Amino acid sequence: MNMATTTATSTSTSTSVDTAGNGVTRRADRPKDSEGSSNGSSSGPGDDGSVTDPTIEQLRRSFRRKYRHVEAVHSESKPSCLSHDTTETPSFLGFRNLMVIMLVVGNLRLVIENIQKYGVLICVRCHDFRKSDVQLGLILYFLIPCHLLMAYLVELVAARSARSSRIKVDKRRHAGSSSPTEDEYQKFQATWKMVWVAHALNVTCALAFTTYMVYYEIHHPLIGTLTEMHAVIVWLKTASYAFTNRDLRHAYLHPVKGELDALPELYKQCPYPQNITIGNLVYFWWAPTLVYQPVYPRTREIRWVFVAKRVGEVVCLSVFIWFASAQYAAPVLRNSLHKIASLDYPSILERLLKLSTISLVIWLAGFFALFQSFLNALAEVTQFADRSFYEAWWNSESLGTYWRTWNKPVYQFFKRHVYSPMRSRGWSHKMASLTVFLLSAILHELLVGVPTHNLIGVAFLGMFLQLPLIQLTAPLEKVKSANGRLLGNIIFWTSFTIFGQPFAALMYFYAWQAKYGSVSKQVLAAHASGQHCPA
């Protein structure tokens, strides 16, 4: 036994004695590498229960160290990194960094070129804010919400009428009948018609009066745009307030069995008609939404540091937009006037391409300032918890996806109060979509054409003609391949950056200058006399 043990320890390939007496012989040696030293590992069961022998792998490493020129570089099938059949999606982080650097360098060159060519065009005191414009804008700002108060009074009368009718309904139910009678149905419809007419006259007068004052009395486009936008927002909010309370009133008066239980759980915190209060309406006026609900999800506290940051972003981005508009966009627009007057189409296209970059930057800054900074600050102050004001519209695979995701408050309003009711009444998808875009096109023309005092229909057509473009790009939403999504996103960005905003900006600026500015008259006179204007 001692001799067997000595022999086992002196050789690297010895075996152990069968100590268990079962006739099985096991290896007890530790493998050594090519230089005779032990690697400290022993053979044994692997993770899957199989027996592994590391000697072969050590021999391969030793072989590769000794014979450097025979290593198998090409040992398996592999596609190129950018091929479609690659199994791993490559990262384009480096290209993204390169694009950011090139954008910064390219625009820095444009900044230097612009200042060298035009000098510094920023002038704080050189504004066109008339005293009458500011005064009239402030007066309208406080007058427009008064129509919300009128809407509250209309709903208050309707709610009191509903309470008295509910008493009669409850008595009839005790008598054994639960369905509304024909007289009760007719009475409800008659009441709704009077409520609807009162709301319609109220908000239409508000919007019509504001539109008239902005178009004829307020000269500055910025003040006019803010005033007209406020009137449109109140118009939409009042419509949502009326339609929502109409359905709540009907469910309150004539509920089918189980209907009240089917109402959103959130609404049970403030059931109709307890929601008809001035405080409830004032909160809806300030809430960052166009869709009325008796109750909204709320946060527990206000983070004032968060509010300060968002307000700071709004201020900084507003200054940037003003600087970019005055220093870069305005010269390009002015230099485009004589090209438009002479119908020089190649030059007009060149100006569109030149204007597309700065208009896109201004639009993106405005989008961030409004939807990310301002609405989040307003939501924090009002403790409005649902902050989903937009989705990832920049990845849109079609124009339809873009319009559903970039401005969710407006999309939610039209889907809830226009599209869905029309579909439930049997209208086709195309007719409901046509109605939505028709109303949206009218509102766009009011928001752009009225403050610029030029109802030329460009904003209307630009919005209404989205329908055929949406139909053309709709099939790309169903394409599962990456190429289809890429093509749809390219079409979206091309139509958006080149043929959308820059063209509208050119048209309305040209119309403004032709109506009010002296630049266009000088350009037209110089063109008529054969003189050349600076490019």
Coordinates of C-alpha atoms in Angstrom, one line a residue:
M1 CA 0.0 0.0 0.0
N2 CA 2.8 2.4 0.8
M3 CA 4.6 1.5 -2.4
A4 CA 1.4 2.2 -4.4
T5 CA 1.0 5.5 -2.8
T6 CA 4.6 6.5 -3.5
T7 CA 4.3 5.5 -7.1
A8 CA 1.0 7.5 -7.4
T9 CA 2.6 10.7 -6.2
S10 CA 5.8 10.5 -8.2
T11 CA 4.1 10.3 -11.6
S12 CA 1.7 12.7 -13.3
T13 CA -0.2 9.9 -15.0
S14 CA -0.6 7.5 -12.1
T15 CA -4.0 6.3 -10.9
S16 CA -5.4 5.9 -7.4
V17 CA -6.1 2.6 -5.7
D18 CA -9.6 1.3 -5.4
T19 CA -10.1 2.2 -1.7
A20 CA -13.8 1.5 -1.9
G21 CA -13.3 -2.0 -3.1
N22 CA -15.8 -1.6 -6.0
G23 CA -13.3 -2.2 -8.8
V24 CA -13.4 1.3 -10.2
T25 CA -10.1 3.1 -10.8
R26 CA -10.1 6.9 -10.8
R27 CA -7.5 9.4 -12.0
A28 CA -5.9 11.3 -9.2
D29 CA -3.2 13.3 -11.0
R30 CA -3.3 17.0 -11.6
P31 CA -2.6 17.9 -15.3
K32 CA 0.5 19.9 -15.9
D33 CA 1.1 22.3 -18.7
S34 CA 3.8 22.0 -21.3
E35 CA 6.4 23.3 -19.0
G36 CA 5.6 20.8 -16.2
S37 CA 3.8 23.1 -13.8
S38 CA 0.4 22.4 -12.4
N39 CA -2.4 24.9 -13.4
G40 CA -4.2 24.3 -10.1
S41 CA -7.3 22.9 -11.7
S42 CA -8.6 19.4 -11.7
S43 CA -10.8 17.5 -13.9
G44 CA -14.4 17.0 -12.7
P45 CA -18.0 17.4 -13.6
G46 CA -18.9 20.6 -15.6
D47 CA -22.0 22.8 -15.2
D48 CA -24.0 20.4 -17.3
G49 CA -22.8 17.3 -15.3
S50 CA -20.3 16.1 -18.0
V51 CA -16.7 15.4 -17.3
T52 CA -14.3 18.1 -18.7
D53 CA -10.7 17.7 -19.5
P54 CA -8.8 21.1 -19.7
T55 CA -5.7 19.4 -21.1
I56 CA -6.8 19.8 -24.7
E57 CA -7.5 23.6 -24.3
Q58 CA -4.1 24.0 -22.7
L59 CA -2.4 22.1 -25.5
R60 CA -4.1 24.4 -28.0
R61 CA -2.9 27.5 -26.2
S62 CA 0.6 26.1 -26.1
F63 CA 0.4 25.3 -29.8
R64 CA -0.7 28.8 -30.6
R65 CA 2.1 30.3 -28.6
K66 CA 4.6 28.1 -30.4
Y67 CA 3.2 28.3 -34.0
R68 CA 2.1 31.9 -34.5
H69 CA 1.5 31.7 -38.2
V70 CA -1.1 28.9 -38.3
E71 CA -3.9 30.3 -36.1
A72 CA -7.3 30.0 -37.8
V73 CA -8.4 33.6 -38.3
H74 CA -11.4 32.6 -40.4
S75 CA -13.1 29.9 -38.3
E76 CA -16.8 30.5 -38.6
S77 CA -19.4 32.2 -40.8
K78 CA -20.0 35.9 -39.9
P79 CA -22.0 38.6 -41.8
S80 CA -20.7 42.2 -42.1
C81 CA -21.6 44.5 -39.3
L82 CA -24.0 46.6 -41.4
S83 CA -25.5 43.7 -43.3
H84 CA -29.2 43.0 -43.0
D85 CA -28.5 39.4 -42.0
T86 CA -26.3 40.3 -39.0
T87 CA -27.5 38.7 -35.7
E88 CA -26.5 41.7 -33.6
T89 CA -27.7 45.3 -34.1
P90 CA -24.7 47.6 -34.3
S91 CA -24.5 50.7 -32.2
F92 CA -24.4 54.0 -34.1
L93 CA -23.4 56.1 -31.1
G94 CA -20.2 57.2 -32.8
F95 CA -22.1 58.4 -35.9
R96 CA -24.5 60.3 -33.6
N97 CA -21.6 62.0 -32.0
L98 CA -20.2 62.8 -35.4
M99 CA -23.5 64.3 -36.6
V100 CA -23.8 66.4 -33.5
I101 CA -20.2 67.7 -34.0
M102 CA -20.9 68.4 -37.7
L103 CA -24.1 70.3 -36.8
V104 CA -22.3 72.4 -34.3
V105 CA -19.4 73.1 -36.6
G106 CA -21.7 73.8 -39.6
N107 CA -24.0 76.1 -37.7
L108 CA -21.0 77.9 -36.1
R109 CA -19.8 78.7 -39.5
L110 CA -23.2 80.0 -40.4
V111 CA -23.2 82.2 -37.3
I112 CA -19.8 83.7 -38.2
E113 CA -20.9 84.2 -41.8
N114 CA -24.2 85.8 -40.8
I115 CA -22.6 88.3 -38.4
Q116 CA -20.0 89.2 -41.0
K117 CA -22.6 89.7 -43.7
Y118 CA -25.4 91.5 -41.7
G119 CA -23.7 92.5 -38.5
V120 CA -25.6 92.2 -35.2
L121 CA -29.3 92.6 -35.9
I122 CA -30.5 92.1 -32.3
C123 CA -31.9 95.3 -30.9
V124 CA -33.9 95.2 -27.6
R125 CA -35.4 98.6 -28.1
C126 CA -36.2 98.2 -31.8
H127 CA -39.5 96.4 -31.4
D128 CA -42.9 97.1 -32.9
F129 CA -45.0 96.6 -29.8
R130 CA -47.6 99.4 -29.9
K131 CA -49.0 100.5 -26.6
S132 CA -52.6 99.9 -27.9
D133 CA -51.6 96.3 -28.9
V134 CA -50.4 95.6 -25.4
Q135 CA -53.4 97.2 -23.7
L136 CA -55.9 95.5 -25.9
G137 CA -54.2 92.1 -25.5
L138 CA -54.3 92.4 -21.8
I139 CA -58.0 93.3 -21.9
L140 CA -58.9 90.4 -24.1
Y141 CA -56.8 88.1 -21.8
F142 CA -59.1 88.8 -18.9
L143 CA -62.3 89.0 -21.0
I144 CA -62.0 85.6 -22.8
P145 CA -62.2 83.5 -19.6
C146 CA -65.5 85.2 -18.7
H147 CA -67.1 83.0 -21.3
L148 CA -66.1 80.0 -19.2
L149 CA -68.1 81.6 -16.4
M150 CA -71.1 81.8 -18.8
A151 CA -70.6 78.1 -19.6
Y152 CA -70.7 77.3 -15.9
L153 CA -73.9 79.2 -15.4
V154 CA -75.5 77.3 -18.3
E155 CA -74.4 74.0 -16.8
L156 CA -75.6 75.1 -13.3
V157 CA -79.1 75.6 -14.7
A158 CA -79.0 72.3 -16.5
A159 CA -77.8 70.5 -13.3
R160 CA -80.6 72.0 -11.2
S161 CA -83.1 70.9 -13.8
A162 CA -81.5 67.4 -13.7
R163 CA -81.9 67.2 -9.9
S164 CA -85.6 67.9 -10.1
S165 CA -86.1 65.5 -12.9
R166 CA -84.2 62.8 -11.0
I167 CA -86.7 63.0 -8.1
K168 CA -89.5 62.2 -10.6
V169 CA -87.5 59.4 -12.1
D170 CA -86.8 57.9 -8.6
K171 CA -90.6 58.0 -7.8
R172 CA -91.4 56.2 -11.1
R173 CA -88.8 53.5 -10.4
H174 CA -90.4 52.8 -7.1
A175 CA -93.6 52.3 -9.0
G176 CA -91.9 49.5 -10.9
S177 CA -90.6 51.1 -14.1
S178 CA -86.9 51.7 -14.8
S179 CA -86.7 52.8 -18.4
P180 CA -87.2 56.4 -19.4
T181 CA -90.5 57.2 -20.9
E182 CA -90.9 58.9 -24.3
D183 CA -91.8 62.1 -22.6
E184 CA -88.7 62.0 -20.4
Y185 CA -86.6 61.3 -23.4
Q186 CA -88.1 64.2 -25.3
K187 CA -87.6 66.5 -22.3
F188 CA -84.0 65.5 -22.1
Q189 CA -83.4 66.2 -25.8
A190 CA -85.2 69.5 -25.6
T191 CA -83.1 70.5 -22.6
W192 CA -79.9 69.5 -24.3
K193 CA -80.8 71.5 -27.4
M194 CA -81.2 74.6 -25.3
V195 CA -78.0 73.9 -23.5
W196 CA -76.1 73.2 -26.7
V197 CA -77.4 76.5 -28.3
A198 CA -76.4 78.5 -25.3
H199 CA -72.9 77.0 -25.2
A200 CA -72.5 77.4 -29.0
L201 CA -73.6 81.1 -28.9
N202 CA -71.3 81.7 -25.9
V203 CA -68.1 80.3 -27.3
T204 CA -68.7 81.4 -30.9
C205 CA -69.2 85.0 -29.8
A206 CA -66.0 84.7 -27.7
L207 CA -64.0 83.4 -30.7
A208 CA -65.6 85.7 -33.3
F209 CA -65.1 88.8 -31.1
T210 CA -61.5 87.9 -30.4
T211 CA -60.8 87.1 -34.0
Y212 CA -62.2 90.5 -35.1
M213 CA -60.2 92.4 -32.6
V214 CA -57.0 90.6 -33.4
Y215 CA -57.4 91.0 -37.2
Y216 CA -58.4 94.6 -37.2
E217 CA -57.1 96.2 -34.0
I218 CA -53.9 94.3 -32.9
H219 CA -51.0 94.9 -35.2
H220 CA -48.2 92.9 -33.8
P221 CA -48.3 89.2 -34.8
L222 CA -46.9 87.8 -31.5
I223 CA -49.5 89.6 -29.3
G224 CA -52.2 88.6 -31.8
T225 CA -51.1 85.0 -31.9
L226 CA -51.1 84.7 -28.1
T227 CA -54.6 86.3 -27.8
E228 CA -56.1 84.2 -30.6
M229 CA -54.5 81.0 -29.1
H230 CA -56.1 81.8 -25.8
A231 CA -59.5 82.2 -27.4
V232 CA -59.2 78.9 -29.3
I233 CA -58.1 77.1 -26.1
V234 CA -61.2 78.4 -24.3
W235 CA -63.4 77.5 -27.2
L236 CA -62.1 73.9 -27.1
K237 CA -62.3 73.6 -23.4
T238 CA -65.9 74.9 -23.3
A239 CA -66.9 72.4 -26.0
S240 CA -65.4 69.6 -23.9
Y241 CA -67.1 70.9 -20.8
A242 CA -70.5 70.9 -22.5
F243 CA -70.2 67.5 -24.2
T244 CA -68.9 65.7 -21.1
N245 CA -71.5 67.1 -18.8
R246 CA -74.2 66.2 -21.3
D247 CA -73.3 62.5 -21.2
L248 CA -72.9 62.6 -17.4
R249 CA -76.3 64.2 -17.1
H250 CA -77.9 61.5 -19.2
A251 CA -76.3 58.7 -17.2
Y252 CA -77.4 60.5 -14.0
L253 CA -81.0 60.8 -15.2
H254 CA -81.6 57.6 -17.2
P255 CA -79.0 55.0 -16.2
V256 CA -79.4 51.5 -17.6
K257 CA -78.6 48.8 -15.1
G258 CA -74.9 48.8 -14.4
E259 CA -74.1 51.9 -16.4
L260 CA -73.2 54.0 -13.4
D261 CA -70.9 51.3 -12.2
A262 CA -69.2 51.3 -15.6
L263 CA -68.2 55.0 -15.3
P264 CA -64.5 55.5 -14.8
E265 CA -63.5 54.7 -11.2
L266 CA -61.9 58.1 -10.9
Y267 CA -65.2 59.9 -11.5
K268 CA -66.8 58.4 -8.4
Q269 CA -64.7 60.8 -6.3
C270 CA -66.9 63.7 -7.7
P271 CA -70.1 62.3 -9.4
Y272 CA -72.5 64.4 -11.4
P273 CA -73.9 67.0 -10.5
Q274 CA -71.4 67.6 -7.7
N275 CA -68.8 68.5 -10.2
I276 CA -70.7 71.6 -11.4
T277 CA -68.9 74.1 -9.2
I278 CA -66.9 77.3 -10.0
G279 CA -63.8 75.8 -8.4
N280 CA -64.0 72.7 -10.6
L281 CA -64.3 74.8 -13.7
V282 CA -61.4 77.1 -12.7
Y283 CA -59.2 74.1 -12.2
F284 CA -60.1 72.8 -15.7
W285 CA -59.3 76.3 -17.1
W286 CA -55.7 76.1 -15.8
A287 CA -55.2 72.4 -16.2
P288 CA -52.8 71.5 -19.1
T289 CA -55.5 69.6 -21.0
L290 CA -58.3 70.3 -23.4
V291 CA -60.4 67.3 -22.3
Y292 CA -62.8 67.9 -19.3
Q293 CA -63.1 65.4 -16.5
P294 CA -64.8 65.8 -13.2
V295 CA -61.6 64.5 -11.6
Y296 CA -58.0 64.2 -12.7
P297 CA -55.1 62.2 -11.3
R298 CA -53.3 64.5 -8.9
T299 CA -49.8 64.7 -7.4
R300 CA -49.4 65.1 -3.6
E301 CA -47.2 68.1 -3.5
I302 CA -45.7 70.9 -5.6
R303 CA -42.0 70.8 -6.4
W304 CA -41.1 74.4 -6.6
V305 CA -37.5 73.7 -7.7
F306 CA -38.9 71.7 -10.6
V307 CA -41.2 74.6 -11.5
A308 CA -38.3 77.1 -11.3
K309 CA -36.2 74.9 -13.7
R310 CA -39.0 74.6 -16.2
V311 CA -39.7 78.3 -16.1
G312 CA -36.0 79.0 -16.6
E313 CA -36.1 76.7 -19.7
V314 CA -39.1 78.6 -21.1
V315 CA -37.3 82.0 -20.6
C316 CA -34.0 80.8 -22.1
L317 CA -35.6 79.1 -25.1
S318 CA -37.8 82.1 -25.7
V319 CA -34.8 84.3 -25.9
F320 CA -33.1 81.8 -28.2
I321 CA -36.1 81.8 -30.5
W322 CA -36.2 85.6 -30.6
F323 CA -32.4 85.7 -31.3
A324 CA -32.6 83.0 -34.1
S325 CA -35.7 84.7 -35.7
A326 CA -34.2 88.2 -35.7
Q327 CA -30.6 87.3 -36.6
Y328 CA -31.0 84.4 -39.0
A329 CA -34.6 83.8 -40.2
A330 CA -35.5 87.4 -40.9
P331 CA -32.6 88.1 -43.3
V332 CA -33.4 84.9 -45.3
L333 CA -37.0 85.8 -45.5
R334 CA -36.3 89.4 -46.6
N335 CA -33.9 88.2 -49.2
S336 CA -36.5 85.8 -50.6
L337 CA -39.0 88.5 -51.4
H338 CA -37.7 89.5 -54.8
K339 CA -37.3 85.8 -55.7
I340 CA -41.0 85.2 -55.0
A341 CA -42.0 88.4 -56.8
S342 CA -40.1 87.4 -59.9
L343 CA -41.3 83.7 -59.6
D344 CA -37.7 82.5 -59.7
Y345 CA -38.5 78.9 -58.8
P346 CA -34.9 77.6 -58.5
S347 CA -34.0 80.5 -56.2
I348 CA -37.2 80.0 -54.2
L349 CA -36.3 76.3 -53.7
E350 CA -32.8 77.4 -52.7
R351 CA -34.3 79.8 -50.1
L352 CA -36.6 77.1 -48.9
L353 CA -33.7 74.7 -48.3
K354 CA -31.8 77.5 -46.5
L355 CA -34.7 78.4 -44.4
S356 CA -35.5 74.8 -43.5
T357 CA -32.6 74.5 -41.1
I358 CA -33.3 77.6 -39.0
S359 CA -37.1 77.1 -39.1
L360 CA -36.6 73.5 -37.9
V361 CA -34.3 74.7 -35.0
I362 CA -36.8 77.4 -34.0
W363 CA -39.7 74.9 -34.2
L364 CA -37.9 72.3 -32.1
A365 CA -37.0 75.0 -29.5
G366 CA -40.6 76.1 -29.4
F367 CA -41.9 72.5 -29.1
F368 CA -39.6 71.9 -26.1
A369 CA -40.4 75.2 -24.5
L370 CA -44.2 74.6 -24.8
F371 CA -44.8 70.9 -24.4
Q372 CA -41.8 69.9 -22.1
S373 CA -41.1 73.1 -20.1
F374 CA -44.3 75.2 -19.9
L375 CA -46.9 72.4 -19.7
N376 CA -44.8 70.5 -17.1
A377 CA -44.4 73.7 -15.0
L378 CA -48.2 74.3 -15.3
A379 CA -48.9 70.7 -14.5
E380 CA -46.7 70.9 -11.4
V381 CA -48.4 74.0 -10.1
T382 CA -51.8 72.6 -10.7
Q383 CA -50.7 69.1 -9.4
F384 CA -51.8 67.6 -12.6
A385 CA -50.3 64.1 -12.6
D386 CA -50.7 62.9 -16.2
R387 CA -47.8 64.5 -18.0
S388 CA -48.1 62.6 -21.3
F389 CA -48.3 65.7 -23.5
Y390 CA -46.4 64.0 -26.4
E391 CA -44.8 60.7 -27.4
A392 CA -41.8 59.9 -29.5
W393 CA -43.1 61.6 -32.6
W394 CA -39.6 62.0 -34.0
N395 CA -39.6 58.3 -34.7
S396 CA -42.8 58.5 -36.7
E397 CA -43.1 55.9 -39.4
S398 CA -45.9 57.9 -41.2
L399 CA -47.5 61.2 -41.1
G400 CA -50.5 59.7 -39.3
T401 CA -48.3 58.6 -36.5
Y402 CA -46.9 62.1 -36.2
W403 CA -50.2 63.7 -35.9
R404 CA -51.3 61.3 -33.2
T405 CA -48.2 61.7 -31.1
W406 CA -46.7 65.2 -31.3
N407 CA -49.6 67.1 -29.7
K408 CA -51.6 64.7 -27.5
P409 CA -53.9 67.3 -25.9
V410 CA -55.3 68.3 -29.3
Y411 CA -55.4 64.8 -30.6
Q412 CA -57.2 63.6 -27.5
F413 CA -59.8 66.3 -27.8
F414 CA -60.6 65.5 -31.5
K415 CA -60.6 61.8 -30.9
R416 CA -62.9 62.0 -27.9
H417 CA -65.4 64.7 -29.0
V418 CA -65.4 64.5 -32.8
Y419 CA -64.0 61.2 -34.2
S420 CA -65.4 58.7 -31.7
P421 CA -68.9 60.2 -31.6
M422 CA -69.1 60.2 -35.4
R423 CA -67.9 56.6 -35.6
S424 CA -70.5 55.5 -33.0
R425 CA -73.2 57.1 -35.1
G426 CA -72.3 55.1 -38.1
W427 CA -69.9 57.5 -40.0
S428 CA -67.0 55.9 -41.8
H429 CA -63.4 56.3 -40.8
K430 CA -62.7 58.5 -43.8
M431 CA -65.5 60.9 -43.1
A432 CA -64.7 61.1 -39.5
S433 CA -61.0 61.8 -40.3
L434 CA -62.0 64.3 -42.9
T435 CA -64.2 66.2 -40.4
V436 CA -61.3 66.2 -37.8
F437 CA -58.8 67.6 -40.3
L438 CA -61.3 70.1 -41.7
L439 CA -61.9 71.6 -38.2
S440 CA -58.2 71.5 -37.4
A441 CA -57.4 73.2 -40.7
I442 CA -59.8 76.0 -39.9
L443 CA -58.3 76.5 -36.5
H444 CA -54.8 76.5 -38.0
E445 CA -55.8 79.3 -40.4
L446 CA -57.3 81.3 -37.5
L447 CA -54.1 80.9 -35.5
V448 CA -51.8 81.9 -38.3
G449 CA -53.7 84.0 -40.8
V450 CA -55.6 86.2 -38.3
P451 CA -52.6 87.4 -36.3
T452 CA -50.6 88.1 -39.6
H453 CA -53.7 89.8 -41.1
N454 CA -53.5 87.6 -44.2
L455 CA -56.2 84.9 -44.6
I456 CA -54.5 83.4 -47.6
G457 CA -55.3 79.8 -46.8
V458 CA -51.8 78.4 -46.7
A459 CA -52.2 77.1 -43.2
F460 CA -55.6 75.7 -44.0
L461 CA -54.3 73.8 -47.1
G462 CA -51.2 72.7 -45.3
M463 CA -53.3 71.0 -42.7
F464 CA -56.1 69.7 -44.8
L465 CA -53.8 68.3 -47.5
Q466 CA -52.2 66.1 -44.8
L467 CA -55.0 63.6 -45.4
P468 CA -53.7 62.3 -48.8
L469 CA -50.2 62.2 -47.4
I470 CA -51.4 60.2 -44.5
Q471 CA -53.1 57.8 -46.8
L472 CA -50.0 57.4 -48.9
T473 CA -47.7 56.7 -45.9
A474 CA -50.3 54.6 -43.9
P475 CA -49.1 51.3 -45.4
L476 CA -45.6 52.0 -44.1
E477 CA -47.0 51.7 -40.5
K478 CA -47.8 48.0 -41.1
V479 CA -44.4 47.2 -42.6
K480 CA -42.5 45.0 -40.1
S481 CA -39.1 45.4 -41.8
A482 CA -36.6 48.1 -40.7
N483 CA -36.5 49.4 -44.3
G484 CA -40.2 50.3 -44.3
R485 CA -40.0 52.1 -41.0
L486 CA -36.9 54.0 -42.2
L487 CA -38.6 55.0 -45.5
G488 CA -41.6 56.3 -43.6
N489 CA -39.5 58.3 -41.2
I490 CA -37.6 59.9 -44.1
I491 CA -40.8 60.8 -45.9
F492 CA -42.1 62.4 -42.6
W493 CA -39.0 64.5 -42.0
T494 CA -38.7 65.6 -45.6
S495 CA -42.3 66.8 -45.8
F496 CA -42.0 68.4 -42.4
T497 CA -38.7 70.2 -42.7
I498 CA -38.7 71.3 -46.3
F499 CA -42.2 71.5 -47.7
G500 CA -44.1 72.3 -44.5
Q501 CA -43.0 75.0 -42.1
P502 CA -40.5 76.8 -44.4
F503 CA -43.0 77.2 -47.2
A504 CA -45.7 78.5 -44.9
A505 CA -43.2 80.9 -43.3
L506 CA -42.2 82.3 -46.7
M507 CA -45.8 82.7 -47.8
Y508 CA -47.1 84.5 -44.8
F509 CA -43.9 86.7 -44.5
Y510 CA -44.3 87.7 -48.1
A511 CA -48.0 88.5 -47.6
W512 CA -47.2 90.5 -44.5
Q513 CA -44.5 92.5 -46.3
A514 CA -46.7 93.1 -49.3
K515 CA -49.5 94.4 -47.1
Y516 CA -47.5 96.4 -44.5
G517 CA -43.8 96.3 -45.1
S518 CA -41.7 98.8 -47.1
V519 CA -39.2 96.1 -48.1
S520 CA -41.4 94.4 -50.6
K521 CA -42.4 97.7 -52.2
Q522 CA -38.7 98.6 -52.7
V523 CA -37.9 95.2 -54.0
L524 CA -40.8 95.3 -56.5
A525 CA -39.8 98.8 -57.6
A526 CA -36.2 97.8 -58.1
H527 CA -37.2 94.7 -60.0
A528 CA -39.4 96.8 -62.3
S529 CA -36.6 99.3 -63.0
G530 CA -34.2 96.5 -63.8
Q531 CA -32.0 96.9 -60.7
H532 CA -30.5 94.0 -58.8
C533 CA -31.2 93.5 -55.2
P534 CA -28.7 92.0 -52.8
A535 CA -29.0 88.2 -52.3

